[in-house]
Amino acid sequence: MVKLINTTLNDARFVNCKILGVQFQEANSFLFSVGFENCILKLCVFYRLKIKNTKFINCQLQESDFTETDLSSAIFETCDLYRTVFYSTILEKADFRSSFNYSLDPERNRIKKARFSRLGISGLLDKYNIEIE
């Protein structure tokens, strides 16, 4: 719940951290660059940030918000994305192949050339309320 108003996060790396309810969009957007490894990020907000190429490695990103965020070429490696919001998000060339529990609408997000595993396909079809066996 730390306040980041006008804080500069330039090439900041968070390793083995527990981050709850942080509003990352309040930080200074100039040269904003972060990375996360083995972190718990719950209820965090990245609204409208440009965080291309960001790496989320082995993280719990539960109930976080990436609305209108540019995550082009981001890597979500072995991440739990339970109830994380992707709405009007740029996910072009993002890699979700080893992540799970995500639910995102291909019609409401830009996902051109994004990578998903076959097991994760159901996360792209949740809005249709169908059963995949």
mmCIF file of C-alpha atoms in Angstrom:
data_model
loop_
_atom_site.group_PDB
_atom_site.id
_atom_site.type_symbol
_atom_site.label_atom_id
_atom_site.label_comp_id
_atom_site.label_asym_id
_atom_site.label_seq_id
_atom_site.Cartn_x
_atom_site.Cartn_y
_atom_site.Cartn_z
ATOM 1 C CA MET A 1 0.000 0.000 0.000
ATOM 2 C CA VAL A 2 3.006 2.286 -0.446
ATOM 3 C CA LYS A 3 2.367 5.597 -2.237
ATOM 4 C CA LEU A 4 4.480 6.115 -5.363
ATOM 5 C CA ILE A 5 3.361 9.638 -6.269
ATOM 6 C CA ASN A 6 6.110 11.147 -8.467
ATOM 7 C CA THR A 7 8.529 8.347 -7.542
ATOM 8 C CA THR A 8 10.995 7.417 -10.273
ATOM 9 C CA LEU A 9 11.326 3.702 -10.989
ATOM 10 C CA ASN A 10 14.004 3.418 -13.647
ATOM 11 C CA ASP A 11 15.211 -0.139 -14.245
ATOM 12 C CA ALA A 12 13.855 -1.171 -10.825
ATOM 13 C CA ARG A 13 13.963 -4.906 -10.135
ATOM 14 C CA PHE A 14 11.811 -6.506 -7.472
ATOM 15 C CA VAL A 15 12.957 -9.961 -6.339
ATOM 16 C CA ASN A 16 11.214 -12.085 -3.687
ATOM 17 C CA CYS A 17 8.890 -9.202 -2.767
ATOM 18 C CA LYS A 18 5.335 -9.092 -1.515
ATOM 19 C CA ILE A 19 3.632 -6.047 -3.031
ATOM 20 C CA LEU A 20 0.011 -5.416 -2.116
ATOM 21 C CA GLY A 21 -2.279 -2.693 -3.448
ATOM 22 C CA VAL A 22 0.412 -0.525 -5.039
ATOM 23 C CA GLN A 23 -0.782 1.974 -7.646
ATOM 24 C CA PHE A 24 2.196 1.876 -10.019
ATOM 25 C CA GLN A 25 0.536 4.386 -12.365
ATOM 26 C CA GLU A 26 1.123 7.098 -9.732
ATOM 27 C CA ALA A 27 4.892 6.833 -10.237
ATOM 28 C CA ASN A 28 6.705 9.165 -12.591
ATOM 29 C CA SER A 29 6.157 7.711 -16.080
ATOM 30 C CA PHE A 30 9.396 9.171 -17.491
ATOM 31 C CA LEU A 31 11.837 6.278 -18.014
ATOM 32 C CA PHE A 32 9.531 3.988 -15.997
ATOM 33 C CA SER A 33 11.001 0.484 -16.146
ATOM 34 C CA VAL A 34 10.384 -2.404 -13.750
ATOM 35 C CA GLY A 35 10.835 -6.158 -13.536
ATOM 36 C CA PHE A 36 9.529 -8.741 -11.087
ATOM 37 C CA GLU A 37 10.891 -12.131 -10.085
ATOM 38 C CA ASN A 38 9.426 -14.508 -7.486
ATOM 39 C CA CYS A 39 7.036 -11.789 -6.325
ATOM 40 C CA ILE A 40 3.516 -11.656 -4.992
ATOM 41 C CA LEU A 41 1.679 -8.715 -6.582
ATOM 42 C CA LYS A 42 -1.901 -8.598 -5.390
ATOM 43 C CA LEU A 43 -4.366 -5.795 -6.106
ATOM 44 C CA CYS A 44 -1.687 -3.762 -7.892
ATOM 45 C CA VAL A 45 -2.617 -1.256 -10.597
ATOM 46 C CA PHE A 46 -0.569 -0.543 -13.741
ATOM 47 C CA TYR A 47 -3.252 1.602 -15.440
ATOM 48 C CA ARG A 48 -2.121 3.213 -18.721
ATOM 49 C CA LEU A 49 1.589 2.538 -18.169
ATOM 50 C CA LYS A 50 3.925 1.845 -21.060
ATOM 51 C CA ILE A 51 5.901 -1.126 -19.805
ATOM 52 C CA LYS A 52 7.002 -2.879 -22.973
ATOM 53 C CA ASN A 53 9.379 -5.833 -22.576
ATOM 54 C CA THR A 54 8.651 -6.104 -18.851
ATOM 55 C CA LYS A 55 9.449 -9.476 -17.302
ATOM 56 C CA PHE A 56 7.226 -11.087 -14.708
ATOM 57 C CA ILE A 57 9.037 -14.279 -13.698
ATOM 58 C CA ASN A 58 7.401 -16.794 -11.356
ATOM 59 C CA CYS A 59 4.985 -14.243 -9.900
ATOM 60 C CA GLN A 60 1.517 -14.256 -8.409
ATOM 61 C CA LEU A 61 -0.230 -11.344 -10.140
ATOM 62 C CA GLN A 62 -3.592 -11.964 -8.590
ATOM 63 C CA GLU A 63 -6.387 -9.402 -8.907
ATOM 64 C CA SER A 64 -4.058 -6.823 -10.454
ATOM 65 C CA ASP A 65 -5.140 -4.357 -13.134
ATOM 66 C CA PHE A 66 -3.469 -3.792 -16.517
ATOM 67 C CA THR A 67 -6.272 -1.704 -18.052
ATOM 68 C CA GLU A 68 -5.029 0.316 -21.068
ATOM 69 C CA THR A 69 -1.443 -0.735 -20.332
ATOM 70 C CA ASP A 70 1.112 -1.288 -23.092
ATOM 71 C CA LEU A 71 2.647 -4.690 -22.373
ATOM 72 C CA SER A 72 4.058 -5.292 -25.856
ATOM 73 C CA SER A 73 6.646 -8.095 -25.794
ATOM 74 C CA ALA A 74 6.168 -8.582 -22.041
ATOM 75 C CA ILE A 75 7.065 -11.967 -20.604
ATOM 76 C CA PHE A 76 4.776 -13.665 -18.106
ATOM 77 C CA GLU A 77 6.832 -16.716 -17.186
ATOM 78 C CA THR A 78 5.121 -19.164 -14.822
ATOM 79 C CA CYS A 79 2.754 -16.523 -13.431
ATOM 80 C CA ASP A 80 -0.569 -17.000 -11.687
ATOM 81 C CA LEU A 81 -2.865 -14.340 -13.182
ATOM 82 C CA TYR A 82 -6.007 -15.205 -11.212
ATOM 83 C CA ARG A 83 -8.625 -12.440 -11.599
ATOM 84 C CA THR A 84 -6.093 -10.071 -13.169
ATOM 85 C CA VAL A 85 -7.746 -7.529 -15.454
ATOM 86 C CA PHE A 86 -6.659 -7.030 -19.058
ATOM 87 C CA TYR A 87 -8.931 -4.480 -20.742
ATOM 88 C CA SER A 88 -7.910 -2.390 -23.762
ATOM 89 C CA THR A 89 -4.423 -3.692 -23.072
ATOM 90 C CA ILE A 90 -1.720 -3.950 -25.723
ATOM 91 C CA LEU A 91 -0.391 -7.496 -25.467
ATOM 92 C CA GLU A 92 1.192 -7.794 -28.898
ATOM 93 C CA LYS A 93 4.061 -10.306 -28.862
ATOM 94 C CA ALA A 94 3.547 -10.927 -25.126
ATOM 95 C CA ASP A 95 4.410 -14.425 -23.895
ATOM 96 C CA PHE A 96 1.859 -16.226 -21.709
ATOM 97 C CA ARG A 97 2.891 -19.786 -22.613
ATOM 98 C CA SER A 98 3.816 -20.938 -19.109
ATOM 99 C CA SER A 99 1.311 -18.794 -17.187
ATOM 100 C CA PHE A 100 -2.094 -19.832 -15.932
ATOM 101 C CA ASN A 101 -5.439 -18.650 -14.526
ATOM 102 C CA TYR A 102 -5.610 -15.737 -16.950
ATOM 103 C CA SER A 103 -8.812 -14.567 -18.539
ATOM 104 C CA LEU A 104 -8.610 -12.007 -21.307
ATOM 105 C CA ASP A 105 -10.922 -11.072 -24.115
ATOM 106 C CA PRO A 106 -9.219 -11.136 -27.550
ATOM 107 C CA GLU A 107 -11.860 -8.689 -28.809
ATOM 108 C CA ARG A 108 -11.087 -6.094 -26.118
ATOM 109 C CA ASN A 109 -7.291 -6.400 -26.142
ATOM 110 C CA ARG A 110 -4.637 -6.246 -28.823
ATOM 111 C CA ILE A 111 -3.035 -9.700 -28.887
ATOM 112 C CA LYS A 112 -1.442 -9.913 -32.325
ATOM 113 C CA LYS A 113 1.485 -12.373 -32.246
ATOM 114 C CA ALA A 114 1.035 -12.982 -28.491
ATOM 115 C CA ARG A 115 2.007 -16.496 -27.433
ATOM 116 C CA PHE A 116 -0.230 -18.858 -25.454
ATOM 117 C CA SER A 117 -0.026 -22.537 -24.628
ATOM 118 C CA ARG A 118 -2.706 -24.959 -25.740
ATOM 119 C CA LEU A 119 -3.649 -25.495 -22.103
ATOM 120 C CA GLY A 120 -4.181 -21.744 -21.712
ATOM 121 C CA ILE A 121 -6.580 -21.371 -24.637
ATOM 122 C CA SER A 122 -9.561 -21.559 -22.291
ATOM 123 C CA GLY A 123 -8.438 -18.232 -20.765
ATOM 124 C CA LEU A 124 -9.158 -16.612 -24.125
ATOM 125 C CA LEU A 125 -12.655 -18.085 -24.328
ATOM 126 C CA ASP A 126 -14.002 -17.420 -20.816
ATOM 127 C CA LYS A 127 -16.515 -14.812 -21.959
ATOM 128 C CA TYR A 128 -18.341 -17.447 -24.026
ATOM 129 C CA ASN A 129 -19.058 -19.601 -20.962
ATOM 130 C CA ILE A 130 -18.259 -22.821 -22.828
ATOM 131 C CA GLU A 131 -16.717 -26.034 -21.581
ATOM 132 C CA ILE A 132 -13.516 -27.279 -23.164
ATOM 133 C CA GLU A 133 -12.601 -30.917 -22.650
#
